[in-house]
Coordinates of C-alpha atoms in Angstrom, one line a residue:
X4 CA 5.4 4.3 -13.8
X5 CA 7.0 4.9 -10.5
X6 CA 5.7 7.7 -8.2
X7 CA 8.0 8.7 -5.2
X8 CA 6.2 11.1 -3.0
X9 CA 9.3 12.4 -1.2
X10 CA 10.8 14.0 -4.3
X11 CA 8.3 16.8 -3.7
X12 CA 8.0 19.0 -0.3
X13 CA 4.9 18.3 1.6
X14 CA 3.8 17.5 4.9
X15 CA 4.0 13.8 4.1
X16 CA 7.5 14.2 4.7
X17 CA 6.9 15.2 8.2
X18 CA 4.9 12.0 8.7
X19 CA 7.3 9.8 7.3
X20 CA 10.0 11.3 9.3
X21 CA 8.2 10.5 12.7
X22 CA 7.6 6.9 11.2
X23 CA 11.5 6.6 11.0
X24 CA 12.3 8.2 14.3
X25 CA 13.1 5.5 16.8
X26 CA 12.0 7.7 19.8
X27 CA 8.5 8.5 18.3
X28 CA 8.1 4.9 17.3
X29 CA 7.6 3.9 20.8
X30 CA 4.2 5.5 20.7
X31 CA 2.3 2.7 18.7
X32 CA -0.9 4.8 18.5
X33 CA 0.9 7.7 16.8
X34 CA 3.0 5.1 14.7
X35 CA -0.4 3.7 13.3
X36 CA -2.0 7.1 12.8
X37 CA 1.1 8.5 10.6
X38 CA 0.6 5.5 8.5
X39 CA -3.1 6.0 8.2
X40 CA -2.2 9.8 7.2
X41 CA 0.1 8.7 4.6
X42 CA -2.4 6.2 3.3
X43 CA -4.9 9.3 3.0
X44 CA -2.3 11.3 1.2
X45 CA -1.4 8.5 -1.2
X46 CA -5.0 7.6 -1.7
X47 CA -5.5 11.1 -2.8
X48 CA -2.4 10.8 -5.2
X49 CA -3.6 7.6 -6.7
X50 CA -7.2 9.1 -7.2
X51 CA -5.7 11.5 -9.7
X52 CA -5.0 8.5 -12.2
X53 CA -8.4 6.8 -11.9
X54 CA -11.2 7.3 -14.5
X55 CA -14.0 9.9 -14.0
X56 CA -17.3 10.7 -15.6
X57 CA -19.3 14.0 -15.2
X58 CA -22.3 13.7 -12.9
X59 CA -25.1 16.3 -12.4
X60 CA -25.9 17.2 -8.9
X61 CA -28.9 18.8 -7.7
X62 CA -28.0 21.4 -5.0
X63 CA -30.4 24.0 -2.9
X64 CA -30.0 26.6 -5.5
X65 CA -28.9 25.1 -8.7
X66 CA -27.3 22.3 -10.5
X67 CA -23.6 21.3 -10.6
X68 CA -21.7 19.4 -13.3
X69 CA -19.0 17.6 -11.1
X70 CA -16.4 14.9 -12.3
X71 CA -16.7 11.9 -10.0
X72 CA -15.2 8.3 -10.1
X73 CA -16.8 6.0 -12.5
X74 CA -16.1 3.0 -10.2
X75 CA -14.5 3.0 -6.9
X76 CA -11.2 1.0 -6.9
X77 CA -10.9 -2.3 -5.3
X78 CA -8.5 -2.2 -2.3
X79 CA -6.1 -4.9 -1.2
X80 CA -3.8 -5.3 1.8
X81 CA -1.4 -7.8 3.1
X82 CA -2.0 -8.8 6.7
X83 CA -1.1 -7.5 9.6
X84 CA 1.5 -4.8 8.8
X85 CA -0.8 -3.4 5.9
X86 CA -3.8 -2.7 8.1
X87 CA -3.1 1.1 9.5
X88 CA -1.9 2.1 5.9
X89 CA -5.0 0.5 4.5
X90 CA -7.1 2.3 6.8
X91 CA -6.0 5.6 5.1
X92 CA -7.2 4.4 1.8
X93 CA -10.5 3.0 3.0
X94 CA -11.1 6.4 4.6
X95 CA -10.7 8.1 1.1
X96 CA -12.4 5.2 -0.8
X97 CA -15.0 4.6 1.6
X98 CA -17.4 2.9 -0.8
X99 CA -14.7 0.5 -2.2
X100 CA -14.7 -3.4 -2.2
X101 CA -11.5 -4.8 -0.2
X102 CA -9.6 -7.9 -0.4
X103 CA -7.1 -9.1 2.2
X104 CA -4.0 -11.5 2.1
X105 CA -2.3 -13.2 4.7
X106 CA 1.5 -13.5 4.2
X107 CA 4.5 -13.8 6.4
X108 CA 8.2 -14.5 6.4
X109 CA 9.3 -17.8 7.6
X110 CA 12.0 -16.9 10.0
X111 CA 13.2 -20.4 10.6
X112 CA 13.8 -21.1 6.9
X113 CA 17.5 -21.4 5.8
X114 CA 16.7 -18.5 3.1
X115 CA 14.0 -16.0 2.7
X116 CA 10.7 -17.8 2.3
X117 CA 7.6 -15.8 2.1
X118 CA 4.2 -17.8 2.8
X119 CA 0.8 -16.9 1.6
X120 CA -1.8 -18.9 3.2
X121 CA -5.0 -16.9 3.4
X122 CA -6.9 -14.8 0.6
X123 CA -10.2 -13.4 0.3
X124 CA -11.3 -11.2 -2.6
X125 CA -14.0 -9.9 -4.9
X126 CA -13.7 -10.1 -8.5
X127 CA -10.8 -8.3 -10.0
X128 CA -11.5 -8.6 -13.8
X129 CA -11.5 -5.2 -15.6
X130 CA -11.2 -3.2 -12.3
X131 CA -8.6 -0.8 -10.9
X132 CA -6.8 -2.4 -8.0
X133 CA -4.7 -0.7 -5.3
X134 CA -2.6 -3.1 -3.4
X135 CA -1.6 -1.4 -0.1
X136 CA 1.7 -2.9 1.0
X137 CA 3.7 -0.7 3.3
X138 CA 7.3 -2.4 3.1
X139 CA 8.4 -3.3 -0.5
X140 CA 11.4 -5.1 0.4
X141 CA 12.2 -8.0 -1.6
X142 CA 8.8 -7.7 -3.3
X143 CA 8.2 -11.3 -2.9
X144 CA 5.0 -10.9 -0.7
X145 CA 3.6 -8.5 -3.1
X146 CA 4.2 -10.6 -6.2
X147 CA 3.0 -13.8 -4.6
X148 CA -0.1 -11.7 -3.5
X149 CA -0.7 -10.5 -7.0
X150 CA -0.4 -14.0 -8.5
X151 CA -2.9 -15.5 -6.1
X152 CA -5.2 -12.6 -6.5
X153 CA -5.2 -12.8 -10.3
X154 CA -5.7 -16.7 -10.1
X155 CA -8.6 -16.2 -7.8
X156 CA -10.3 -13.1 -9.0
X157 CA -9.3 -12.5 -12.6
X158 CA -7.0 -10.0 -14.5
X159 CA -7.3 -6.3 -13.1
X160 CA -7.6 -3.4 -15.7
X161 CA -4.6 -1.8 -13.9
X162 CA -2.8 -2.5 -10.6
X163 CA -1.4 0.3 -8.5
X164 CA 1.1 -0.9 -5.8
X165 CA 1.3 1.5 -2.9
X166 CA 4.3 1.4 -0.7
X167 CA 5.3 3.5 2.3
X168 CA 9.0 2.6 1.8
X169 CA 10.4 0.6 -1.3
X170 CA 13.8 -1.0 -1.9
X171 CA 15.3 -1.3 -5.2
X172 CA 15.2 -4.9 -5.0
X173 CA 11.5 -4.8 -4.5
X174 CA 11.2 -2.5 -7.7
X175 CA 13.1 -4.8 -9.7
X176 CA 11.0 -7.9 -8.6
X177 CA 7.7 -6.0 -9.7
X178 CA 9.3 -5.3 -13.0
X179 CA 10.4 -8.9 -13.7
X180 CA 7.2 -10.7 -12.4
X181 CA 4.3 -8.5 -12.5
X182 CA 2.3 -9.5 -15.8
X183 CA -0.5 -7.1 -15.8
X184 CA -0.4 -3.0 -16.3
X185 CA 0.7 -1.7 -13.0
X186 CA 2.0 1.5 -11.5
X187 CA 4.3 1.8 -8.3
X188 CA 3.7 4.5 -5.7
X189 CA 5.9 4.9 -2.7
X190 CA 6.8 7.7 -0.2
X191 CA 10.3 7.0 -0.3
X192 CA 12.9 4.8 -2.2
X193 CA 15.5 3.7 0.4
X194 CA 19.1 2.4 -0.3
X195 CA 19.1 -1.5 -0.1
X196 CA 18.2 -4.5 2.0
X197 CA 20.4 -5.9 4.6
X198 CA 21.7 -9.3 5.1
X199 CA 18.2 -10.2 6.8
X200 CA 16.3 -8.7 4.0
X201 CA 15.1 -5.6 5.8
X202 CA 15.0 -2.4 4.1
X203 CA 17.9 0.1 4.9
X204 CA 17.4 2.7 6.5
X205 CA 13.8 1.7 6.4
X206 CA 11.6 2.1 9.5
X207 CA 11.8 -1.3 11.2
X208 CA 9.1 -4.0 11.3
X209 CA 5.9 -2.1 10.6
X210 CA 3.7 -5.0 12.1
X211 CA 5.4 -5.2 15.3
X212 CA 5.6 -1.3 15.6
X213 CA 1.8 -1.0 15.0
X214 CA 0.6 -4.1 17.0
X215 CA 3.6 -5.6 19.2
X216 CA 6.1 -8.3 18.6
X217 CA 5.1 -11.4 17.6
X218 CA 6.2 -15.3 18.3

């Protein structure tokens, strides 16, 4: 399943437009806040597909029957670019366990190389897992992270990969390499990757725009 939020009209398109706007991008706080806002919106969308059970709630006047989550999902993000987007998810799923993966591009390699050198995670087995990765470009960092998570934490019941912007190449990478039940959620599907493997039109380097350029 691929869910593309931009196919429907909503305030989310305004936040995405600001993320792409090179003038507004100069305001790092606003850039991070818009990522966080879209994280909250996408968390709400994903929540519709999670499992619920009925709970009896004692109110001041009478009891209420309300459908609530059977279990909080497990949230995963890829450092550092994913942190503002992840914040939106943990604002919504505020009791969720969290996992973190450190991954980066090796800019000095002769071809695109993604290195994953840090991971910390609770058990994944039998759980709904939400992988928060803002830029699904080649998809390599996502699939490498998924492989490591499964190796260390076990096979999830279902994996939700949630991007801000996805490229067709990244979508294809997931289809070819993810071997657990999964869904892809994104705010937009862009045209392609350029010769440096960045999404076009994209929005630039989300990590640098959030926290400054790196060495």
